[in-house]
Tab-separated table of C-alpha atoms and ligand atoms in Angstrom:
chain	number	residue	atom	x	y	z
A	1	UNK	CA	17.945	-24.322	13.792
A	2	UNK	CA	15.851	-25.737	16.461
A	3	UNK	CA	13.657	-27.658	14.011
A	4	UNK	CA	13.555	-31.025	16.254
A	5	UNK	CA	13.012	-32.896	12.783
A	6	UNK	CA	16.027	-31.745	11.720
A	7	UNK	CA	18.521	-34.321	13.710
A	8	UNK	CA	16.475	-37.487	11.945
A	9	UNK	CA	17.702	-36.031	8.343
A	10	UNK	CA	20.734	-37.780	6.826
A	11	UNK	CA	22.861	-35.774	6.665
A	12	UNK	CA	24.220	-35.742	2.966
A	13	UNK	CA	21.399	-33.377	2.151
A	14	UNK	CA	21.455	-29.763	3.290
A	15	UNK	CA	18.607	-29.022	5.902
A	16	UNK	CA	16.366	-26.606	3.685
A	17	UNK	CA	16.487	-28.947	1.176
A	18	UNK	CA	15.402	-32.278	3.054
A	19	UNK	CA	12.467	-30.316	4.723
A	20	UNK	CA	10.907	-29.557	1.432
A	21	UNK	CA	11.890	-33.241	-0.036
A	22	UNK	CA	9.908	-34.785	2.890
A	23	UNK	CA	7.309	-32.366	2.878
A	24	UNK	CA	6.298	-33.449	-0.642
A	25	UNK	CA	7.094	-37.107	0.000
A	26	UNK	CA	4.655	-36.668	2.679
A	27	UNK	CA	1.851	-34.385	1.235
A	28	UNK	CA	1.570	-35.717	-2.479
A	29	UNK	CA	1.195	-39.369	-0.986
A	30	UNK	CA	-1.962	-38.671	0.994
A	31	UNK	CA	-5.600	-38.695	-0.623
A	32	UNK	CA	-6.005	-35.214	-0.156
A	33	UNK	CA	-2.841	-33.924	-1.188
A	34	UNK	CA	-1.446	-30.929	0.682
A	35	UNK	CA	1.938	-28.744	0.832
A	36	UNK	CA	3.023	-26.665	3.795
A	37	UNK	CA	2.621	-23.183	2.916
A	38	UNK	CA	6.037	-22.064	4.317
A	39	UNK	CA	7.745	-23.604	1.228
A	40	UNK	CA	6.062	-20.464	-0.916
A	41	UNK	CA	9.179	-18.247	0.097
A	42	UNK	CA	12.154	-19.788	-1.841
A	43	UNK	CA	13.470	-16.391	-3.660
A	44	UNK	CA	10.966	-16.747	-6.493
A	45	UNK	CA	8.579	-16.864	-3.935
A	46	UNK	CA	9.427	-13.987	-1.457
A	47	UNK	CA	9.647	-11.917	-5.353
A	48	UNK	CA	6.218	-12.528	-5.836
A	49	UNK	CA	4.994	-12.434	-2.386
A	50	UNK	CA	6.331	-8.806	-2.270
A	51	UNK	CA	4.602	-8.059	-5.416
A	52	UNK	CA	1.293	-9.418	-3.752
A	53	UNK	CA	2.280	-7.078	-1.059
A	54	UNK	CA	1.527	-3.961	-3.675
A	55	UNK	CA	-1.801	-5.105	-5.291
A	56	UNK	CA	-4.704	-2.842	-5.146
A	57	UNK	CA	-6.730	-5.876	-4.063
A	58	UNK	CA	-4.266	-7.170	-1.564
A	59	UNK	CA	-5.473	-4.402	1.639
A	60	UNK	CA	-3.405	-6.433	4.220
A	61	UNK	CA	0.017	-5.214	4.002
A	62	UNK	CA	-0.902	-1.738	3.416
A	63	UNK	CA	-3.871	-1.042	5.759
A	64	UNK	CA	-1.689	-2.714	8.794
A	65	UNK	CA	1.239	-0.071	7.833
A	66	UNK	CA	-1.632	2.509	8.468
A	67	UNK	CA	-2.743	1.094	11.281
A	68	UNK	CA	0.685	1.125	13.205
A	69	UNK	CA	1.451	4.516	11.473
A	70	UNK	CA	-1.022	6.118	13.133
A	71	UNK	CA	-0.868	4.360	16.171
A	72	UNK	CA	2.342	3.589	17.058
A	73	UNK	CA	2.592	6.014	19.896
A	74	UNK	CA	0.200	3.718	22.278
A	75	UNK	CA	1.894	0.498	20.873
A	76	UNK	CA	5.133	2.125	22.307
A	77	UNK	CA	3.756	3.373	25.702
A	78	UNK	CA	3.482	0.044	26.867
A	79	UNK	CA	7.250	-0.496	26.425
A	80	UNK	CA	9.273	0.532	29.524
A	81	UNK	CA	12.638	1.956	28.979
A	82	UNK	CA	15.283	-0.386	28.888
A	83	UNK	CA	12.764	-2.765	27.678
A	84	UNK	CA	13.241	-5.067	24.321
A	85	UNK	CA	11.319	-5.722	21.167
A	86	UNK	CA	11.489	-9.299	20.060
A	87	UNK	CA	10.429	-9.403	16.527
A	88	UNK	CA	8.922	-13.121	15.458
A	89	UNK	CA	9.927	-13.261	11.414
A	90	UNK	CA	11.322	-10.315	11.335
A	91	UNK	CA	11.890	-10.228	7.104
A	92	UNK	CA	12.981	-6.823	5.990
A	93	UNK	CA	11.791	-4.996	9.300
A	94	UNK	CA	9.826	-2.784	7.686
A	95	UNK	CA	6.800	-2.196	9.629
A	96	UNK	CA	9.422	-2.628	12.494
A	97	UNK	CA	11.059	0.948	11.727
A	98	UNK	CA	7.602	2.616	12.344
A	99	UNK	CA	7.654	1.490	15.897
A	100	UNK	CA	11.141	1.960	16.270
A	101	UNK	CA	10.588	5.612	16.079
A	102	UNK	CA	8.734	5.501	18.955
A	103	UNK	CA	11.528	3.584	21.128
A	104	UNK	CA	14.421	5.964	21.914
A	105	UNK	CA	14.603	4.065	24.832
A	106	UNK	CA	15.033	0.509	23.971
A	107	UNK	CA	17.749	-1.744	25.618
A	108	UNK	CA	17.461	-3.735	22.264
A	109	UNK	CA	15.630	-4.985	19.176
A	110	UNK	CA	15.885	-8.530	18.595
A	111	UNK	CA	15.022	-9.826	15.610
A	112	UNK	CA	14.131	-13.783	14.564
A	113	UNK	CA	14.114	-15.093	10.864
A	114	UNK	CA	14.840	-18.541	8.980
A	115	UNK	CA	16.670	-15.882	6.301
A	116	UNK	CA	20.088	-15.070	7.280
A	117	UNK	CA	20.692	-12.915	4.370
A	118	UNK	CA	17.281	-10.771	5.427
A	119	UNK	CA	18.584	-10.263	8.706
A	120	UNK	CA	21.914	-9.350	7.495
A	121	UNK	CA	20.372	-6.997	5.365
A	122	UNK	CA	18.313	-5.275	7.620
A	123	UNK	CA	20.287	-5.032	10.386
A	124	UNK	CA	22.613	-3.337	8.149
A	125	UNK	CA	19.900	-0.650	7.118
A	126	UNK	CA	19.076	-0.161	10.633
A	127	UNK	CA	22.167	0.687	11.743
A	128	UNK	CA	22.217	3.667	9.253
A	129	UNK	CA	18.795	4.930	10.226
A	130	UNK	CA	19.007	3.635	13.826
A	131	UNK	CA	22.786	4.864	15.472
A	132	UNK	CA	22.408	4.011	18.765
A	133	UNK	CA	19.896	1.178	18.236
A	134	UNK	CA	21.254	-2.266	19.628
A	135	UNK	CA	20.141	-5.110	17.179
A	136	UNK	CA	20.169	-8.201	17.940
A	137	UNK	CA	19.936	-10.689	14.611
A	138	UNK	CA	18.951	-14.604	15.394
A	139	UNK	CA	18.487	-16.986	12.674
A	140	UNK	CA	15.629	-19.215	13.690
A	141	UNK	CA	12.002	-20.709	13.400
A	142	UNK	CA	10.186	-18.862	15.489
A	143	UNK	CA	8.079	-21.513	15.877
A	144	UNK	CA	9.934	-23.116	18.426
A	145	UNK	CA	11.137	-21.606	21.384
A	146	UNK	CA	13.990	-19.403	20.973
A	147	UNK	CA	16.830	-18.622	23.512
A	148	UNK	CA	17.106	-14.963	24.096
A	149	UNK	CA	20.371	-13.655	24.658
A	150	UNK	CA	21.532	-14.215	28.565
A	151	UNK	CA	22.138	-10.397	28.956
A	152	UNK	CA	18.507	-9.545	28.247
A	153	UNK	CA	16.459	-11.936	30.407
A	154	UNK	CA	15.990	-9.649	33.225
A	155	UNK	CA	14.317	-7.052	30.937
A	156	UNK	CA	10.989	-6.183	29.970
A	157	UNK	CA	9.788	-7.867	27.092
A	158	UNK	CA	7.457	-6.849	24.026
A	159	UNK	CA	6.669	-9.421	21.037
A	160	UNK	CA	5.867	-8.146	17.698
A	161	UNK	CA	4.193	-10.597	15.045
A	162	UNK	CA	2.975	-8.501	12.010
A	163	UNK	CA	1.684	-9.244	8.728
A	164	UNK	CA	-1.219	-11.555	10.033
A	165	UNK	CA	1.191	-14.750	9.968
A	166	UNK	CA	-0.929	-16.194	12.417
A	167	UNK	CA	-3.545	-16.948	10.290
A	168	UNK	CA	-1.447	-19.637	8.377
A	169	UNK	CA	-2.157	-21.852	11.637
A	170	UNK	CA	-5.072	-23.689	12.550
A	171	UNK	CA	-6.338	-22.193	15.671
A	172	UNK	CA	-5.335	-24.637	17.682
A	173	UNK	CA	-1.649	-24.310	15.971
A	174	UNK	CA	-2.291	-20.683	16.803
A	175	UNK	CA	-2.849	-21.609	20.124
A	176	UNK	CA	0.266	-23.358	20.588
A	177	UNK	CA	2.423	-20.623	18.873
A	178	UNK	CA	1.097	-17.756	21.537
A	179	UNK	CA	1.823	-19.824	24.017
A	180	UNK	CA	5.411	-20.196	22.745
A	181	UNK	CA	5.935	-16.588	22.192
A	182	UNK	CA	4.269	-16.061	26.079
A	183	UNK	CA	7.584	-18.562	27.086
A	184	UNK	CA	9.738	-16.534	25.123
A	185	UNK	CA	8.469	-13.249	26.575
A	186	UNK	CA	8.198	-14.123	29.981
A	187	UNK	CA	8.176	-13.096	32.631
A	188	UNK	CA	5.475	-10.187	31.995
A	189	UNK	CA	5.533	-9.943	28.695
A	190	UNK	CA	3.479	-8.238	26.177
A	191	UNK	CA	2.837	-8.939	22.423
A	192	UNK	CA	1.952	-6.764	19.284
A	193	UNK	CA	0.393	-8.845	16.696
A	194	UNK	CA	-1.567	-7.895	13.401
A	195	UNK	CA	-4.902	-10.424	12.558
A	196	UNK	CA	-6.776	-9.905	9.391
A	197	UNK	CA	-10.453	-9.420	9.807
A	198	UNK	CA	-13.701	-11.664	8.534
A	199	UNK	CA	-15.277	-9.513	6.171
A	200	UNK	CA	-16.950	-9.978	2.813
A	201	UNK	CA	-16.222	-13.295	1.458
A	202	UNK	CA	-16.198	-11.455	-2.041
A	203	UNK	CA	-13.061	-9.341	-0.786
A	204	UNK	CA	-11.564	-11.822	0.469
A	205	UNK	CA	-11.535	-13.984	-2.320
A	206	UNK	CA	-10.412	-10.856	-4.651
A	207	UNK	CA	-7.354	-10.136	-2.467
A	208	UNK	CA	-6.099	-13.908	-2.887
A	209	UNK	CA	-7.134	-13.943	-6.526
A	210	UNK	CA	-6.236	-10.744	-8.105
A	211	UNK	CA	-6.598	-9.688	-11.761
A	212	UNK	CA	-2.751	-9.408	-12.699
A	213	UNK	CA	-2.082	-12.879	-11.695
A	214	UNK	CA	0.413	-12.575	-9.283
A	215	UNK	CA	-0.980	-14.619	-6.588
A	216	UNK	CA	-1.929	-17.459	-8.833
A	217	UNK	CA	2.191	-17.312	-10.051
A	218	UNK	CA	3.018	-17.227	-6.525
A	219	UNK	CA	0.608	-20.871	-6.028
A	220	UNK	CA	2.475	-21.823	-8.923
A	221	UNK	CA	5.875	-21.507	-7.857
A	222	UNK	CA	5.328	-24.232	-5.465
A	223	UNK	CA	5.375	-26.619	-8.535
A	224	UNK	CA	8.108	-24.628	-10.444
A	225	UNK	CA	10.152	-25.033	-6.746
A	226	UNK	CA	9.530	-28.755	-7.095
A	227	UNK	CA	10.770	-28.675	-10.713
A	228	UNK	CA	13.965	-27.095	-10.055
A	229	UNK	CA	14.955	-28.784	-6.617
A	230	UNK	CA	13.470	-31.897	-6.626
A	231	UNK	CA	13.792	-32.854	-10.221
A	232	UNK	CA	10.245	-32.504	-10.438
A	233	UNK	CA	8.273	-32.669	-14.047
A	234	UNK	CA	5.335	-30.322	-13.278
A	235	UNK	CA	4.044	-28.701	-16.277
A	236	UNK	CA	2.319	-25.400	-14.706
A	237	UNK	CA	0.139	-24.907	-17.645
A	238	UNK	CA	-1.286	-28.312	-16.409
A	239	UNK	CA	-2.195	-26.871	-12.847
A	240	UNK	CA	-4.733	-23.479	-12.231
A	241	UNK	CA	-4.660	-21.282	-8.983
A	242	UNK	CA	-7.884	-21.414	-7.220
A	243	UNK	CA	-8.915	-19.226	-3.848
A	244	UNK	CA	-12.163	-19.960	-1.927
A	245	UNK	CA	-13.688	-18.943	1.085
A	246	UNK	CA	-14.655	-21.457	3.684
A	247	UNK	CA	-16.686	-20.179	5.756
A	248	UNK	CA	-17.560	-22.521	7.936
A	249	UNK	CA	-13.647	-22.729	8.767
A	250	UNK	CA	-13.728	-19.115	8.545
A	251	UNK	CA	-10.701	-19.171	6.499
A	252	UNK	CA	-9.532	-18.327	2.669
A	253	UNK	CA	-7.766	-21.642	1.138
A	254	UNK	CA	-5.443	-21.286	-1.361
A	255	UNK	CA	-4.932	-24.922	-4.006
A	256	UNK	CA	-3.548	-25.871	-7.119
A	257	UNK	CA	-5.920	-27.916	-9.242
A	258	UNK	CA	-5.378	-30.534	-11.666
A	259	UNK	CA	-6.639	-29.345	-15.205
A	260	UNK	CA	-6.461	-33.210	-16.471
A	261	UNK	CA	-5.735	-36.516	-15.643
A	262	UNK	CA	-2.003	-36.823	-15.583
A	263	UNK	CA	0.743	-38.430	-13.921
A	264	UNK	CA	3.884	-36.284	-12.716
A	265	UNK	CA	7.834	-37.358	-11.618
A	266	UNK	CA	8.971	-35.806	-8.363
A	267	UNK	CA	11.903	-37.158	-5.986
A	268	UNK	CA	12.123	-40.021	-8.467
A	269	UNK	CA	8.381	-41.206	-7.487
A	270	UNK	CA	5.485	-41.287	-10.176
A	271	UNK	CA	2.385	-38.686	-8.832
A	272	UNK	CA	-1.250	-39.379	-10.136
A	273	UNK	CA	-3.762	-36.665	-10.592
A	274	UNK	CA	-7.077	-36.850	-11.983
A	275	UNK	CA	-9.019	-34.246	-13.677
A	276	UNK	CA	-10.010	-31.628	-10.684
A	277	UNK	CA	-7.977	-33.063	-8.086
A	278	UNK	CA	-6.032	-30.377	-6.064
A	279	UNK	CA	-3.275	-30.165	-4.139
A	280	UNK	CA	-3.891	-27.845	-0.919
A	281	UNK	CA	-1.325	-25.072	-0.462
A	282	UNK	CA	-2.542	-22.561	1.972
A	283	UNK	CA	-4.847	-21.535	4.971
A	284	UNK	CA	-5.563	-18.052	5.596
A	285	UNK	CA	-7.519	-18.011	8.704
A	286	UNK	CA	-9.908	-14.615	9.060
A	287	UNK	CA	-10.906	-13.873	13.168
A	288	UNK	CA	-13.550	-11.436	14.443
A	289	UNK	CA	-11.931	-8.981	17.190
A	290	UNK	CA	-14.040	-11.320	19.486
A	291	UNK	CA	-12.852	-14.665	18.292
A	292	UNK	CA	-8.940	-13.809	18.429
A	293	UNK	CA	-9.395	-11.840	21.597
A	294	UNK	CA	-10.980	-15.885	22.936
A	295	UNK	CA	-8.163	-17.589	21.352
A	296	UNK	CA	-5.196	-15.639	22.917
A	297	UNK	CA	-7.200	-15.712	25.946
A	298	UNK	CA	-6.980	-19.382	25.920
A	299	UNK	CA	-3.337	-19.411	25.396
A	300	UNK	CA	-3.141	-17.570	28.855
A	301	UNK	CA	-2.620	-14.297	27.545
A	302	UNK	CA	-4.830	-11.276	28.514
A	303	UNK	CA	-6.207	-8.777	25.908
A	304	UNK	CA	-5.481	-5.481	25.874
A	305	UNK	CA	-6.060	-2.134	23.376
A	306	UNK	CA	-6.471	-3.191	19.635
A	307	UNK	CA	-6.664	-1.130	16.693
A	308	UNK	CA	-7.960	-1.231	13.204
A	309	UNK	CA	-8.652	0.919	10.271
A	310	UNK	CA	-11.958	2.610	9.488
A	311	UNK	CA	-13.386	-0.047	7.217
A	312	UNK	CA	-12.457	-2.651	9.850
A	313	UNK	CA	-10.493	-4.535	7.649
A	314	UNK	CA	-7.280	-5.265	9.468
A	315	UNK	CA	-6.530	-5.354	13.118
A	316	UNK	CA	-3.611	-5.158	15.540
A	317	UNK	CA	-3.879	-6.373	18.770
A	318	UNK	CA	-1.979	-5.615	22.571
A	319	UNK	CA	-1.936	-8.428	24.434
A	320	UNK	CA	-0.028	-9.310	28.032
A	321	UNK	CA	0.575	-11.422	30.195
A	322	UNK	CA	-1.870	-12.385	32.870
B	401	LIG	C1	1.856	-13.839	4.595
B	401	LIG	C2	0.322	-15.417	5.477
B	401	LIG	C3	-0.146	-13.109	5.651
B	401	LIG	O1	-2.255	-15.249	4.158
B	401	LIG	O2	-2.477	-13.263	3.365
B	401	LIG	C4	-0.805	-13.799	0.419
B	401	LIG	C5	0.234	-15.026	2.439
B	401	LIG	N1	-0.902	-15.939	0.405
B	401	LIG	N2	-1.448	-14.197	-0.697
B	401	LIG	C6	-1.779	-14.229	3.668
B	401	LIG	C7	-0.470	-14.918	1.129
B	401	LIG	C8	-1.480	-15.493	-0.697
B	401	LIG	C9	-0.270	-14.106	3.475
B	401	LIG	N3	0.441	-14.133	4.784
């Protein structure tokens, strides 16, 4: 949409398709070699990330839902009526319902996603559950800053970014995206935004390397993706998922490591890997309440409430505008 890279593509090749191309052109050529973690959600991907979702060892997903279950009242109160709720990656708006409960009095519930066919879909269930609910679909990276609809500028303005997405970006990334969303929000606006914890490395490690496998399939489908659209020659059993904790980065890092020395086709081009070389696939940065509370602080915002769960795994934090 408003991806400024996408106006250098040629334009034989269809958008989605170039991005990835690139992407590995860019990050198998390097000495370290890295992929962008947003290519995980082809429809393989978004499969298996849902499974992840439902793991016993994977608390995010579940322990935010119970976070914003049981206090979605407060998260509400700070949304006048008439006011909006701008959702950033909206997916299936799932978690998105449980405030919505909360909102009889919303002007309107915008909702940004790169799928079109996810916000088709769940606008459509909304509309059942939600009659009088205005929704407001926009395919887009939320990324970059997004034109609200002209009709809503005057109003009120609450953000909601669940699911700990921020802690794909570096915090400096992070930064830049909060100040984005402040842009988008303004003027006075207030955001919503889930943040996994730091805890014990050992948990941390379990959730992104659970005993059924799923996340190391999901690592793997980067290599399958590359197979299928780029006429790539990965053999997976070739590759193993690996998840560490860095903790001087204070993040989990997801890679796929070479089990040998072998060479790979991809995009036409000849890859090398030796024995143990990796490709890096994902950050998962882990704050303290203290630490995000500093970062969004330095994006000019001000924090507010937040919430967690008893075991202080998960948190959800109100932030506005200062
Ligand atoms: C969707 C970014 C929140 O980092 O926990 C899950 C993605 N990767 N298991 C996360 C993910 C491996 C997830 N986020």
């Amino acid at each position: 949409m408003s991806n400024p890279k996408a106006r250098r593509r040629p334009d034989t090749l269809p958008a989605e398709e170039d991005d990835f191309a690139s992407a590995v052109l860019d990050g198998l050529s390097r000495p370290h070699k890295t992929l962008p973690c947003r290519f995980f959600y082809d429809a393989r991907g978004s499969e298996l990330f849902e499974e992840i979702t439902r793991l016993p060892e994977y608390y995010p997903t579940r322990t935010e839902a119970a976070i914003i279950e049981a206090h979605a009242a407060e998260m509400a109160d700070g949304v006048p009526d008439g006011g909006v709720l701008v959702e950033f990656g909206s997916g299936s708006s799932l978690k998105t319902e449980i405030l919505l409960r909360h909102l009889p009095r919303l002007r309107a519930y915008v909702s940004i996603d790169v799928s079109e066919s996810a916000l088709e879909e769940a606008t459509e269930r909304l509309a059942g559950r939600f009659p009088t609910l205005d929704v407001r679909p926009i395919v887009g990276d939320f990324s970059y800053p997004v034109a609200l609809p002209k009709d809503l500028a005057a109003a009120h303005k609450t953000g909601f970014f669940p699911g700990s997405t921020i802690g794909n970006l570096t915090p400096a990334e992070a930064e830049r995206l909060l100040r984005v969303f402040r842009g988008v929000l303004s003027p006075g606006g207030r955001l919503i935004i889930g943040v996994d914890l730091k805890k014990d490395p050992r948990k941390l490690v379990l959730a992104y390397n659970d005993a059924a496998g799923v996340t190391a399939k999901f690592n793997l489908n980067l290599l399958a993706r590359m197979n299928r659209e780029l006429g790539g020659t990965f053999d997976l059993d070739a590759f193993r998922h690996e998840a560490i904790y860095n903790p001087r980065e204070g993040r989990i890092e997801m890679h796929l490591e070479s089990r040998q020395d072998q060479d790979v086709r991809v995009l036409g081009r000849r890859i090398r890997f030796r024995a143990g070389e990796r490709i890096h696939t994902e950050n998962s940065y882990k704050y303290s309440i203290e630490q995000f509370q500093a970062l969004a602080h330095s994006a000019d915002w001000l924090p507010r409430r937040v919430w967690t769960d008893d075991d202080r795994l998960f948190s959800v934090h109100e932030l506005v505008s200062r």
